[in-house]
Short mmCIF file of C-alpha atoms in Angstrom, two decimals:
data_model
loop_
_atom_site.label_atom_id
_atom_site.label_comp_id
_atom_site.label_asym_id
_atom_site.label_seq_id
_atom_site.Cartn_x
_atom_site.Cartn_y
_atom_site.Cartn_z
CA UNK A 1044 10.27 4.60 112.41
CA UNK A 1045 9.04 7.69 110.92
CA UNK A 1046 10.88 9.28 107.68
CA UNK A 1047 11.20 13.36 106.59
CA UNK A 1048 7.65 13.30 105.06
CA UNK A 1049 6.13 11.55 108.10
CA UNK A 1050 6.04 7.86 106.45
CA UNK A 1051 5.88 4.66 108.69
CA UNK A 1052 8.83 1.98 107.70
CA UNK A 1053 7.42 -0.66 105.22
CA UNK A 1054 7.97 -4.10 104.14
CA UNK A 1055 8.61 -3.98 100.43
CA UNK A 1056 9.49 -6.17 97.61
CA UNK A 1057 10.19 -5.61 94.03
CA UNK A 1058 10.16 -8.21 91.04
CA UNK A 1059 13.51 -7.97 88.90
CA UNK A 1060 14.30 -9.47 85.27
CA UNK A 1061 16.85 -12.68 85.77
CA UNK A 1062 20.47 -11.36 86.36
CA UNK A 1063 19.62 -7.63 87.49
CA UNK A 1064 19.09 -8.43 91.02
CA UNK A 1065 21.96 -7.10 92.39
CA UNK A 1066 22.08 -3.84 90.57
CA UNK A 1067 18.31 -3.60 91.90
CA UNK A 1068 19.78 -4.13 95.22
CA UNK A 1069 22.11 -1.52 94.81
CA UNK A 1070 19.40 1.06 93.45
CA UNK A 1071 17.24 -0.05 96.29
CA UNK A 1072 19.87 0.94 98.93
CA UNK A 1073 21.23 3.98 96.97
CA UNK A 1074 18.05 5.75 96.50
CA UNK A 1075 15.51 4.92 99.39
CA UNK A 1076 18.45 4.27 102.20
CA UNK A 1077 16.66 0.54 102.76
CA UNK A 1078 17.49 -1.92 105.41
CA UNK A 1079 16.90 -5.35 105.65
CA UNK A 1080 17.93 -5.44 101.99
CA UNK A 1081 17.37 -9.32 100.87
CA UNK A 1082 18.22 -10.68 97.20
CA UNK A 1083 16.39 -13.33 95.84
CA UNK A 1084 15.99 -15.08 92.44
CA UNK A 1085 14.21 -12.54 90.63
CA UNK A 1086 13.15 -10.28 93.85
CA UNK A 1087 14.59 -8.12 95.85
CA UNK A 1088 12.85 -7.42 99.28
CA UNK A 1089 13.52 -4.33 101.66
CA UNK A 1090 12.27 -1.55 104.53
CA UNK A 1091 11.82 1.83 103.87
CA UNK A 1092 10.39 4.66 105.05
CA UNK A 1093 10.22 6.36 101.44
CA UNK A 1094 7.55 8.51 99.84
CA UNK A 1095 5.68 7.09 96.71
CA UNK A 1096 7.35 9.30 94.34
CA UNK A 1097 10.74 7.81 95.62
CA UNK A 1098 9.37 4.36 95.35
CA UNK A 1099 8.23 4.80 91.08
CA UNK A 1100 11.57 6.12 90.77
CA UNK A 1101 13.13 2.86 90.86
CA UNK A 1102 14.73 1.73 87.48
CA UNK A 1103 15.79 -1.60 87.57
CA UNK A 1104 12.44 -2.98 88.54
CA UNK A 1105 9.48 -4.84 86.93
CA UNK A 1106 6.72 -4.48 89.58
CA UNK A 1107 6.65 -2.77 92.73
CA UNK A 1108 4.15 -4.39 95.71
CA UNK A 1109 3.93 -3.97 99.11
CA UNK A 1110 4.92 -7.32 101.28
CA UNK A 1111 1.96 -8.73 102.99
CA UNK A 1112 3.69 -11.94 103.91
CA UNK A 1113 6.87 -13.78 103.62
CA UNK A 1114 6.99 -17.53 104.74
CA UNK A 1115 8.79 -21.01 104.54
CA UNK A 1116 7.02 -23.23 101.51
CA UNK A 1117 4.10 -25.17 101.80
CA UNK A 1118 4.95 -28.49 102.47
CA UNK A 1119 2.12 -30.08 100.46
CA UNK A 1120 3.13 -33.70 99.95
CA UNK A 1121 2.22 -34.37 104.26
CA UNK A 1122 -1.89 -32.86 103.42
CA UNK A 1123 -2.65 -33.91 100.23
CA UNK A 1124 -5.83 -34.50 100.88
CA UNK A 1125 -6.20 -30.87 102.32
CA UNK A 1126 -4.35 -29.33 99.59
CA UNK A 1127 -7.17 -26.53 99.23
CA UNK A 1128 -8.16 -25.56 103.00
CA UNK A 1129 -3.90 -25.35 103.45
CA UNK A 1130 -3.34 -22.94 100.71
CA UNK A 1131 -6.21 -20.83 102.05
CA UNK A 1132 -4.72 -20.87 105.40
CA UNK A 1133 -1.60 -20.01 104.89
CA UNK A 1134 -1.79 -17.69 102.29
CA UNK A 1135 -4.84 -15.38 103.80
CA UNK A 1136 -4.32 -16.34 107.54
CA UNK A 1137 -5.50 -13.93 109.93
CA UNK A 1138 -7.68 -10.65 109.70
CA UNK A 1139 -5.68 -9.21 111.76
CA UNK A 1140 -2.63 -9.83 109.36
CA UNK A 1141 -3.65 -7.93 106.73
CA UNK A 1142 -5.34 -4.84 108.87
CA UNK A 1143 -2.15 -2.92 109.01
CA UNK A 1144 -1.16 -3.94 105.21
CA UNK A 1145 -4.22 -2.59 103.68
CA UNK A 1146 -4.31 0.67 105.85
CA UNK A 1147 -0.60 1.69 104.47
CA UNK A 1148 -1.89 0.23 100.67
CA UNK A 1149 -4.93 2.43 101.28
CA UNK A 1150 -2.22 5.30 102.30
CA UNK A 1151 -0.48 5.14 99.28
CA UNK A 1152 -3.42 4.70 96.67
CA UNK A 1153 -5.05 8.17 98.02
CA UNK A 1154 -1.51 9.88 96.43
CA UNK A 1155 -1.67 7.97 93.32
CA UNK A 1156 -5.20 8.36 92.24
CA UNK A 1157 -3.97 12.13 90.77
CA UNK A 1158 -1.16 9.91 88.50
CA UNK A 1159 -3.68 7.26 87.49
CA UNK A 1160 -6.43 9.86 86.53
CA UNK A 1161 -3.98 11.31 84.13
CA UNK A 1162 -1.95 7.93 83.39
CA UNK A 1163 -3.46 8.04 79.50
CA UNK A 1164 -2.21 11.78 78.44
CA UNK A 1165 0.95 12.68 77.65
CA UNK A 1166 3.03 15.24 79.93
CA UNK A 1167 1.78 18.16 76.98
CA UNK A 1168 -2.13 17.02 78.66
CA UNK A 1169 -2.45 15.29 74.79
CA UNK A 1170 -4.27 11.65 74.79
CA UNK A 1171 -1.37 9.24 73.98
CA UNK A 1172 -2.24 7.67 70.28
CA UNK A 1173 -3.99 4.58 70.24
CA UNK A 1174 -0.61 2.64 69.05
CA UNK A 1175 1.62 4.01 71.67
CA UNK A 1176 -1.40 2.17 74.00
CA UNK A 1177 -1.64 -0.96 72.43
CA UNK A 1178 2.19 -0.86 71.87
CA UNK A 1179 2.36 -0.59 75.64
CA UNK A 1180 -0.19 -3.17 76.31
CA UNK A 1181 1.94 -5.61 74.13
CA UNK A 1182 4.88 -4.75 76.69
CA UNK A 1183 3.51 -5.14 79.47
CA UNK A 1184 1.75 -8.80 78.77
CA UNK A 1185 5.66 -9.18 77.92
CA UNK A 1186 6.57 -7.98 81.25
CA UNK A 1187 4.61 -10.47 82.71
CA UNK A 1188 5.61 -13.31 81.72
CA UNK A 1189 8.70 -13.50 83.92
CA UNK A 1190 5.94 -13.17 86.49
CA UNK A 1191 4.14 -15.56 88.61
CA UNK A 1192 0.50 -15.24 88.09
CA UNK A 1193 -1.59 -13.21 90.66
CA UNK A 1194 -5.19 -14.02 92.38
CA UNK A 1195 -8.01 -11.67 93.11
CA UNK A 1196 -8.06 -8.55 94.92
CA UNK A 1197 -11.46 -8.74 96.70
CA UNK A 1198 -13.99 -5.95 96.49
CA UNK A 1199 -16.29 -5.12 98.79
CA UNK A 1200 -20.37 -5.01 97.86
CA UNK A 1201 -20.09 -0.92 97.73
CA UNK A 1202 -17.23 -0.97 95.44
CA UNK A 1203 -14.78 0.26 98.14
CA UNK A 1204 -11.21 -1.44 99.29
CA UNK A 1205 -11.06 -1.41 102.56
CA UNK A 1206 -9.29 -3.49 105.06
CA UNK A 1207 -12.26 -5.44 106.75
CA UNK A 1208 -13.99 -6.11 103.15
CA UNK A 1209 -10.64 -7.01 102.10
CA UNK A 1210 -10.59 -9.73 105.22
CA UNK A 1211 -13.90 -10.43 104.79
CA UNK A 1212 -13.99 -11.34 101.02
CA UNK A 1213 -11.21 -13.33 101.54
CA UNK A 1214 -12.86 -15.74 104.39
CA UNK A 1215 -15.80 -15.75 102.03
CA UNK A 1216 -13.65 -17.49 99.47
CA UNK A 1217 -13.32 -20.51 101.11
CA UNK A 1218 -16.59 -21.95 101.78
CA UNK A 1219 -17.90 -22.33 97.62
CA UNK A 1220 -14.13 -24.01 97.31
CA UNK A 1221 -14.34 -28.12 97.43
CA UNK A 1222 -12.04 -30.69 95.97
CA UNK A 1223 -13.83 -33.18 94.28
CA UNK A 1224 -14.18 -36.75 96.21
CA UNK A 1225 -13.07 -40.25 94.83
CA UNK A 1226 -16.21 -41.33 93.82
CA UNK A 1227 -16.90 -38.20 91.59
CA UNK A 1228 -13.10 -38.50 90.08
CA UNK A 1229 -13.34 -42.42 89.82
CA UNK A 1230 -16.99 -42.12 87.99
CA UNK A 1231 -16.29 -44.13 84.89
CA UNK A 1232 -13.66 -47.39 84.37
CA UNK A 1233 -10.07 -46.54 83.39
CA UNK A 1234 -10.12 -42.68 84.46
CA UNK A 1235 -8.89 -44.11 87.95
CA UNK A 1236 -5.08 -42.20 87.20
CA UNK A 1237 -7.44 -38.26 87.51
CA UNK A 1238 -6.73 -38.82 91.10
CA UNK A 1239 -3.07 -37.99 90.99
CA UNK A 1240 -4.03 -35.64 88.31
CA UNK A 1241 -2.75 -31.53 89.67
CA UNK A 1242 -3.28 -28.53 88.49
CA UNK A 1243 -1.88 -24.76 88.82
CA UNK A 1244 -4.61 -22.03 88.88
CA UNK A 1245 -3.75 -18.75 87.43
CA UNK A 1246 -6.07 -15.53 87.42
CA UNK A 1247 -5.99 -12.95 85.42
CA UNK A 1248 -8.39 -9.83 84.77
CA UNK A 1249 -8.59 -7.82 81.55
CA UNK A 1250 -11.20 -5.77 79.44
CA UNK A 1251 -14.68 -4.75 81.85
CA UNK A 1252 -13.49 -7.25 84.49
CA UNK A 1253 -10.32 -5.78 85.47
CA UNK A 1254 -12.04 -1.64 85.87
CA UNK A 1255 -13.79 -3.72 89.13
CA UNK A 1256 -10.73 -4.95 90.56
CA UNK A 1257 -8.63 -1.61 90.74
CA UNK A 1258 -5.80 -4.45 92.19
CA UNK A 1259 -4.71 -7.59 92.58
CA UNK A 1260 -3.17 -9.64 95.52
CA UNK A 1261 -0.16 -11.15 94.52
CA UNK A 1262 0.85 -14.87 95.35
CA UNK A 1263 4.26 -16.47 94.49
CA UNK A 1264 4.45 -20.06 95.97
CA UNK A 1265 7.90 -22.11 95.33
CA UNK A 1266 10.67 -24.58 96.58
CA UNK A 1267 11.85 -21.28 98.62
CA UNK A 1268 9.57 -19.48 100.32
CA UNK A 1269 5.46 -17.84 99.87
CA UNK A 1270 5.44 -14.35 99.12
CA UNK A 1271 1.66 -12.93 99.09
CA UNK A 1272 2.25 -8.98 98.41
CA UNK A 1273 -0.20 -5.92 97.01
CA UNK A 1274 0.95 -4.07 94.07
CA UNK A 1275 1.72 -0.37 94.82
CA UNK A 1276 1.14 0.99 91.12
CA UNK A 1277 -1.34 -0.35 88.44
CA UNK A 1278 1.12 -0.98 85.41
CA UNK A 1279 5.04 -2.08 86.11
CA UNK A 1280 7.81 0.09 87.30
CA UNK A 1281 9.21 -0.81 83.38
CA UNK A 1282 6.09 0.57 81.42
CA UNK A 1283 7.93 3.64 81.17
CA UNK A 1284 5.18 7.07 79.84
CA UNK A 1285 8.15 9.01 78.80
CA UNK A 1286 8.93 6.02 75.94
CA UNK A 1287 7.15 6.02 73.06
CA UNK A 1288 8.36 3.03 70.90
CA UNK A 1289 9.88 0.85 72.98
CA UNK A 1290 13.01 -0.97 71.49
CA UNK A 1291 15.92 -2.24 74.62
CA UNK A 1292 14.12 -3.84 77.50
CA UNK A 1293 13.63 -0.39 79.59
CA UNK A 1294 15.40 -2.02 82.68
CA UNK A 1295 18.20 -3.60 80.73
CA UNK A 1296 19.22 -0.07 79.27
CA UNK A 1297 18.78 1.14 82.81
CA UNK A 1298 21.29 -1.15 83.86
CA UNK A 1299 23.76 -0.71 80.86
CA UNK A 1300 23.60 3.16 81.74
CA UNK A 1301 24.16 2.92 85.57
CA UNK A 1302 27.16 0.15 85.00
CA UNK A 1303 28.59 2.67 82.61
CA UNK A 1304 29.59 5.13 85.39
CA UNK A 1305 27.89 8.25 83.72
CA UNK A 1306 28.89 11.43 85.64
CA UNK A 1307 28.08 15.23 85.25
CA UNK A 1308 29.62 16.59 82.23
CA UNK A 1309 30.16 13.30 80.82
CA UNK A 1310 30.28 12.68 77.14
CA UNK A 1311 27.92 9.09 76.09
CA UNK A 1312 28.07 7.42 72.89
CA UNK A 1313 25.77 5.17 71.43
CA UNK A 1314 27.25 4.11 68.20
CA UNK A 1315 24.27 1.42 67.51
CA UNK A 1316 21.48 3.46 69.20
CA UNK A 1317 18.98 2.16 67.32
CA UNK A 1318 15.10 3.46 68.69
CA UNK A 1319 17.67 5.38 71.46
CA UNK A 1320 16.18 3.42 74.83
CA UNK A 1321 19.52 3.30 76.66
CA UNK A 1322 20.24 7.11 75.77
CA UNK A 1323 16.60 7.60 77.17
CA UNK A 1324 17.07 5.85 79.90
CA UNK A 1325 20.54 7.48 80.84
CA UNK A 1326 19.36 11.17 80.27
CA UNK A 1327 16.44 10.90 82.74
CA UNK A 1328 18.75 9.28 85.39
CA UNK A 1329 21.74 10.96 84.81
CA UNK A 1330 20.28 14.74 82.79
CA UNK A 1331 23.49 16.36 83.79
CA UNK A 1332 25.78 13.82 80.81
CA UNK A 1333 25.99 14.97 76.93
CA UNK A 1334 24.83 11.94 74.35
CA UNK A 1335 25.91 11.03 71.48
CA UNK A 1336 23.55 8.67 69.62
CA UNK A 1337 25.15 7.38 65.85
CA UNK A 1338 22.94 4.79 63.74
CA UNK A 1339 22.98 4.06 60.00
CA UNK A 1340 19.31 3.03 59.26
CA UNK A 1341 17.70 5.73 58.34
CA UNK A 1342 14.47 4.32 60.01
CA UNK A 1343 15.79 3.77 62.87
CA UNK A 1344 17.14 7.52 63.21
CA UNK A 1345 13.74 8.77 62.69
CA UNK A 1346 12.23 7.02 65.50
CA UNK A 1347 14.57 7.20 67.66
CA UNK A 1348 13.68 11.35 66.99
CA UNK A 1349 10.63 10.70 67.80
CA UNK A 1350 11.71 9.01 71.25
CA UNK A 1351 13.49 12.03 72.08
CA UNK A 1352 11.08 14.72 71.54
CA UNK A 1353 8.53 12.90 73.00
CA UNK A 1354 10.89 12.18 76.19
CA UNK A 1355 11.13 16.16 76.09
CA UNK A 1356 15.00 15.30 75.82
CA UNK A 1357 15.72 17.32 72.63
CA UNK A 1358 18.28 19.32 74.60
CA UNK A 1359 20.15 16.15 75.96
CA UNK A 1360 20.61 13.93 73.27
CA UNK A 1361 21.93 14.75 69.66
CA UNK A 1362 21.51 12.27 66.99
CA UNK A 1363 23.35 11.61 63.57
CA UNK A 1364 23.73 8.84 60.82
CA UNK A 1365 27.44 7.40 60.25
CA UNK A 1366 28.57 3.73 60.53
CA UNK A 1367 29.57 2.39 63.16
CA UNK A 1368 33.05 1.57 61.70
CA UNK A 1369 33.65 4.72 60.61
CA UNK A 1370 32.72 6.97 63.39
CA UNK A 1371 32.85 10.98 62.83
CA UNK A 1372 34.20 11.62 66.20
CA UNK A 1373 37.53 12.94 67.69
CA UNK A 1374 39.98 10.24 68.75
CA UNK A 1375 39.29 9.75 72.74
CA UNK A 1376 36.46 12.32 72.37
CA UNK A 1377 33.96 10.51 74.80
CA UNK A 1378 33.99 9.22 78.44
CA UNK A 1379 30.88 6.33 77.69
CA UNK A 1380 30.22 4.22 74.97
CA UNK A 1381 27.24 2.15 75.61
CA UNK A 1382 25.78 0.14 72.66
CA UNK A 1383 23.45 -3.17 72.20
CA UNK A 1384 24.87 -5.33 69.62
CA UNK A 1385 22.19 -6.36 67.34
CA UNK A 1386 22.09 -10.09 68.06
CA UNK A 1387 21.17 -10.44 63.88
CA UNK A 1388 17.16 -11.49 64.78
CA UNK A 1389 15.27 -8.28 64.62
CA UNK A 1390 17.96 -6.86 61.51
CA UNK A 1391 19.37 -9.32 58.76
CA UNK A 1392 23.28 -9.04 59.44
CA UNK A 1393 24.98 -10.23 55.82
CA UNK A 1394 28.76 -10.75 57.27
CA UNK A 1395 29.62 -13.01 60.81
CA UNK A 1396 29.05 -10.83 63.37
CA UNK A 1397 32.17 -12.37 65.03
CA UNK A 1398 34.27 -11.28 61.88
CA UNK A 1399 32.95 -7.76 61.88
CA UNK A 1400 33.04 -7.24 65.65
CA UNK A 1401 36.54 -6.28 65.88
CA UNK A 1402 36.57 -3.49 63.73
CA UNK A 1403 33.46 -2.55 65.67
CA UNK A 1404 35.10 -2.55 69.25
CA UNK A 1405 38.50 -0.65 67.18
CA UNK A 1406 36.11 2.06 66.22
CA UNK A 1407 34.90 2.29 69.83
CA UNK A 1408 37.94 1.90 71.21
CA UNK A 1409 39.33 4.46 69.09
CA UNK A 1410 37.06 7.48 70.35
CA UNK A 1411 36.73 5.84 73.91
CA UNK A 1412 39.48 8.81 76.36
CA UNK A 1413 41.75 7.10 78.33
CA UNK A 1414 39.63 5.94 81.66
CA UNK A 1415 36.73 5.75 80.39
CA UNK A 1416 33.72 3.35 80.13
CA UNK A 1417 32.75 0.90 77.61
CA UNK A 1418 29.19 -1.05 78.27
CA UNK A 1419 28.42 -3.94 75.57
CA UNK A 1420 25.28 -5.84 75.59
CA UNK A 1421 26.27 -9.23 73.78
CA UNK A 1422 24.54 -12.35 72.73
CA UNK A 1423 25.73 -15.39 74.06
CA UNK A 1424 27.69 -16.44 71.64
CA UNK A 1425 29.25 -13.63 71.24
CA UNK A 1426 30.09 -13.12 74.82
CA UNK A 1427 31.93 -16.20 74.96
CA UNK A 1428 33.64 -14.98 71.57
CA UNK A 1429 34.83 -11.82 73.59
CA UNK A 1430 36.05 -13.70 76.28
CA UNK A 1431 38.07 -15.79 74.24
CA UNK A 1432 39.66 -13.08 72.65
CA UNK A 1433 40.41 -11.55 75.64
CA UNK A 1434 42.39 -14.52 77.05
CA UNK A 1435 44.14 -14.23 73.28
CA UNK A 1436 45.08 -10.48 73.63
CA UNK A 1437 48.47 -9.56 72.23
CA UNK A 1438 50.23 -5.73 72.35
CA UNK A 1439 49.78 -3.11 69.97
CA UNK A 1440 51.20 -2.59 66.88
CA UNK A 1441 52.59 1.31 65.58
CA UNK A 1442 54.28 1.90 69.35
CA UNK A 1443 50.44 1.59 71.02
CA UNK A 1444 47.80 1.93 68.41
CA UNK A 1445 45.52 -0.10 67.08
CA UNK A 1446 46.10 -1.36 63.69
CA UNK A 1447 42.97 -3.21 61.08
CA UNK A 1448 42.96 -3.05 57.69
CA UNK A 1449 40.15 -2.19 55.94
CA UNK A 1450 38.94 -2.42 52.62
CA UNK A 1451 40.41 0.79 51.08
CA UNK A 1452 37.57 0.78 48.25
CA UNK A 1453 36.65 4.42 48.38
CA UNK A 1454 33.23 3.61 47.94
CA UNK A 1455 32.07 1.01 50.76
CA UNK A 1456 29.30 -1.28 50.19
CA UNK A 1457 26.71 -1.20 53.27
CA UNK A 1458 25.50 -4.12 54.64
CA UNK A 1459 22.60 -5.97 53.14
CA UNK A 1460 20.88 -5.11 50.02
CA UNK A 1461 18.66 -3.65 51.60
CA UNK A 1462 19.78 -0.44 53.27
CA UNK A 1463 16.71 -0.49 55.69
CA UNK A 1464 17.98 -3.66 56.66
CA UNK A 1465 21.56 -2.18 57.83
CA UNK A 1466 22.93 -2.09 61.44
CA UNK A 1467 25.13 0.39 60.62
CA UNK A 1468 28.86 -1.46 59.79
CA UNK A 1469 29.85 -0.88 56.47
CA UNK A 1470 31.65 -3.94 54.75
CA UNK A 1471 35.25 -4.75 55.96
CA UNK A 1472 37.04 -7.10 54.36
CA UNK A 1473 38.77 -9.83 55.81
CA UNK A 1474 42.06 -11.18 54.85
CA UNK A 1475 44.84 -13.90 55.99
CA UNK A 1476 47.20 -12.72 58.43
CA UNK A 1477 44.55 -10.22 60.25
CA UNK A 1478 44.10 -12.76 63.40
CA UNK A 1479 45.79 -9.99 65.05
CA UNK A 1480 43.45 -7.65 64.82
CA UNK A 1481 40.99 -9.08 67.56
CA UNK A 1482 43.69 -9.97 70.38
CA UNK A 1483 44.98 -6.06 69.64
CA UNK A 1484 42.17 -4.35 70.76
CA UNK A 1485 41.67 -6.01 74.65
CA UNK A 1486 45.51 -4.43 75.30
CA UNK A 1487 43.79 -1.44 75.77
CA UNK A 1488 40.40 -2.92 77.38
CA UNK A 1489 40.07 -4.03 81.41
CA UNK A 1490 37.64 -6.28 82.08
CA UNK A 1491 34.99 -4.70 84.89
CA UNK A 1492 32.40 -7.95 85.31
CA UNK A 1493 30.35 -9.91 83.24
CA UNK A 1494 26.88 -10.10 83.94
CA UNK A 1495 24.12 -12.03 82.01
CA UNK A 1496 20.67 -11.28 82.07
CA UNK A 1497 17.43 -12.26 80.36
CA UNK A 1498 15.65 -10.47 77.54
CA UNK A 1499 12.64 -12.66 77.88
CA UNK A 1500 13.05 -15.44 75.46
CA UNK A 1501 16.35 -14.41 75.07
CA UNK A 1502 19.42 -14.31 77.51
CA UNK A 1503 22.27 -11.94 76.96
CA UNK A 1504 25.51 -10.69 78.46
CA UNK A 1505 26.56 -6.96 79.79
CA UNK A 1506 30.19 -6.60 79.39
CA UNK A 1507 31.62 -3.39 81.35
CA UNK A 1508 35.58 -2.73 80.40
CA UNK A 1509 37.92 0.11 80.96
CA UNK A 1510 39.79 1.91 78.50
CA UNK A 1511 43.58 2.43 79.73
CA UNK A 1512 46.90 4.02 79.09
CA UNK A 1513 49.81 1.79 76.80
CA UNK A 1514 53.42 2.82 77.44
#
C-alpha cells in the first residue's frame, strides 16, 4: 500500500511513558490514519504509510523505531543450557528478515541526514549554548530509563549501514560468544552455586564510541512478547529543540494540553505555569488558542520568557506575575485552565497543600466560562484528596456562587520566607466552620477521567473536569 508521497506501509512501534498509552494511541490514529493499532504496556505498535516529518510529529512519544520483529517470549527455562545460541536465533533469525527492514531504515535516514546535520543550531542557524546541551543530555539519560536497554547496531568494515553488512555482522556475532562450561564455573571448592548464577547484559554507547554506531538495534525481551526494532531518529521523540529549559515532562504537558480540548480561538490559562512547558507544548500543537500563563516567582517568570522567545512563541503566549489565589482575570474569562500542582519537592510549600487547594481550584473555578475545561496534574495524595471531596460535594452558597473566606489582611503574607521559594498562593487562613468550602467547589466541576501516569520516579494523576451551569 502506497501513501500520497509514494511511501510503502510500515510496521511501527513507539515507546510511551506509563499511563499515556492510550492517548498515544489516539495521536497515532488521529495524525498518521494507522491500522493495526495495538496498545501495550508502555508501547504502542501500528502501520502506516506516513512521511518522516509526520512520524517526528508525534507528541506523546518517547522513542520512535521501526518494528523489525514481534514474537511470543523466549521460553528459556526448556534450553538452559543453550541460553546464548537461542537468544541469537531468535532475535537475529534470518538474513532475509531483516533485508526489507534495513532498505526502508536506509529510506528514511537519507531524509534525515539534512535534520541531524543541523540538529546542534538553533532555528536562528545559532549553536545552542553548551548548557541547553548538557541540560538536554541530562534529559534524555532521564528518558531512558523507562527504557529497556538496546544492543549494537553493526557496522560494516567501510563504515557504511547497509542491509547485507547489517546481516552479516550480526552472524559474525555469534561465533566469539561461549558460555562458560562446569568445570571452568566449578574451578575452586564452595563457588559450586555460580552455576545458577544469571545475568542481564545491557549495551550502551556514548562519547567516541557512539559517532561509529550512527544506531542502535533495539531489543525488549519480557513475560509478553520480543520486540527487536531500529530507531527512526537519533535522540527521542521527547527531546524537544524548540525547549530550552525543560521543566514538565514534555509528553506529560502534551497530554495535559490535548485532554484539555484546546480549540481555535480558545482562551488557556496556566495559573502555576512555572518554566511554561505545557503552554509550549499547547501553542505548537494547537497555534491557533490565546495563553494565559500567571506565576508568582519571579524566577520562574523569567525563564519561562526565555522558553517563549526561544520557542519563537512571543506572539502566542503572554505572561504575568499574580497569585494564584488572587487571579487578575475576568470572572469566566477563559475556556482552559491547565496547571501542574507543585507536588512541594522541587519548591518548599509552608501551608498543607490540601488546606490551600481549595481556594486554589475557587480561583480557577472562578475565571473557568461555563463549558469549559479544567486539566490538573496532581500528586497522589492529592488525587485521592480530590476524589474524596468530590464524593463530599455539597451546593452553593449566595444562590450559585462560590463562597471562601479569606484572610481580609490587606496586606497578604506570601508563602515561605523566601519569596524565590513561592508557588504563587498567597496565605489563606483557615478557620472552623470552612469544611464547606472544599465540597462547594465540585457543584460546579464534572468529572471527565482520571488518568495516572509516571513522572519517572514519580507517579502522578491528570484530572480533566468540566465547568457547568447551577440553576
Amino acid at each position: 500500500m502506497a501513501g500520497g508521497g509514494g511511501w510503502s506501509a510500515s510496521r511501527y512501534f513507539c515507546t510511551a511513558s506509563r499511563g499515556l498509552e492510550p492517548l498515544l494511541r489516539e495521536e497515532v490514529n488521529l495524525k498518521l490514519s494507522a491500522t493495526q493499532v495495538e496498545q501495550l504496556s508502555g508501547k504502542v505498535f501500528f502501520t502506516a504509510d506516513a512521511d518522516l516529518k509526520k512520524l517526528r510529529s508525534l507528541k506523546c512519544a518517547e522513542r520512535l523505531f521501526l518494528l523489525v520483529k514481534k514474537l511470543p517470549p523466549i521460553q528459556i527455562a526448556r534450553h538452559k543450557g543453550k541460553v546464548i545460541h537461542i537468544l541469537q536465533t531468535y532475535v537475529i533469525g534470518e538474513s532475509s528478515d531483516w533485508l526489507n527492514i534495513v532498505a526502508k531504515w536506509k529510506s528514511l535516514q537519507d531524509l534525515n541526514k539534512e535534520e541531524e546535520c543541523t540538529s546542534n543550531t538553533t532555528g536562528t542557524g545559532l549553536k545552542r549554548p553548551a548548557q541547553q546541551e548538557s541540560g538536554e543530555t541530562r534529559k534524555r539519560s532521564k528518558l531512558e530509563l523507562d527504557e529497556p536497554p538496546m544492543t549494537d547496531f553493526y557496522e560494516s568494515p567501510t563504515g557504511q549501514h547497509d542491509a547485507q553488512s547489517v546481516i552479516q555482522g550480526s552472524q559474525q556475532s555469534k561465533s566469539p560468544i561461549q558460555t562458560p562450561s562446569s568445570d571452568e564455573l566449578l574451578n575452586s571448592e564452595g563457588q559450586g552455586a555460580a552455576s545458577s548464577m544469571n545475568f542481564r547484559v545491557s549495551c550502551r554507547c556514548s562519547g567516541k564510541v557512539a559517532k561509529m554506531f550512527t544506531s542502535q538495534v533495539y531489543v525488549h525481551l519480557s513475560d509478553i512478547h520480543c520486540v527487536v526494532g531500529i530507531p527512526i531518529v537519533r535522540l527521542p521523540l521527547a527531546s524537544r529543540d524548540y525547549i530550552k529549559s525543560a521543566g514538565l515532562r514534555s509528553t506529560v504537558a502534551w497530554a495535559m494540553a490535548y485532554l484539555a480540548d484546546i480549540k481555535a480561538g480558545s482562551l488557556v490559562l496556566d495559573p502555576m505555569c512555572g518554566l511554561g512547558t505545557i503552554l509550549l507544548e499547547a501553542a505548537k500543537e494547537w497555534p491557533n488558542a490565546y495563553y494565559h500563563g500567571v506565576d508568582n516567582t519571579a524566577s520562574q517568570l523569567q525563564m519561562a520568557s526565555a522558553n517563549v522567545c526561544f520557542a519563537k512563541l512571543t506572539s502566542n503566549i503572554d505572561l504575568m506575575r499574580a497569585s494564584v489565589t488572587e487571579l487578575p482575570l475576568l470572572t469566566e474569562s477563559m475556556n482552559v485552565v491547565i496547571c501542574d500542582i507543585p507536588f512541594g519537592k522541587k519548591f518548599k510549600i509552608s501551608q498543607d497543600m490540601k488546606t490551600i487547594m481549595p481556594y486554589i481550584l475557587k480561583e480557577m473555578v472562578r475565571v473557568l466560562s461555563i463549558g469549559g475545561t479544567l486539566v490538573l496534574l496532581l500528586s497522589q495524595e492529592l488525587s485521592l484528596q480530590m476524589q474524596q471531596w468530590q464524593k463530599l460535594q455539597s451546593p452553593p452558597n449566595n444562590k450559585g456562587n462560590l463562597t471562601a473566606q479569606q484572610n481580609t489582611d490587606t496586606s497578604p503574607k506570601e508563602l515561605g520566607s523566601d519569596p524565590e521559594e513561592n508557588i504563587g498562593v498567597q496565605h489563606v487562613s483557615v478557620e472552623k466552620g470552612q469544611s464547606d468550602a472544599e465540597t462547594q467547589i465540585f457543584a460546579f466541576l464534572v468529572p471527565k477521567g482520571i488518568f495516572q501516569v509516571s513522572l519517572g520516579v514519580t507517579e502522578a494523576s491528570i484530572h480533566k473536569y468540566k465547568k457547568i451551569q447551577i440553576s
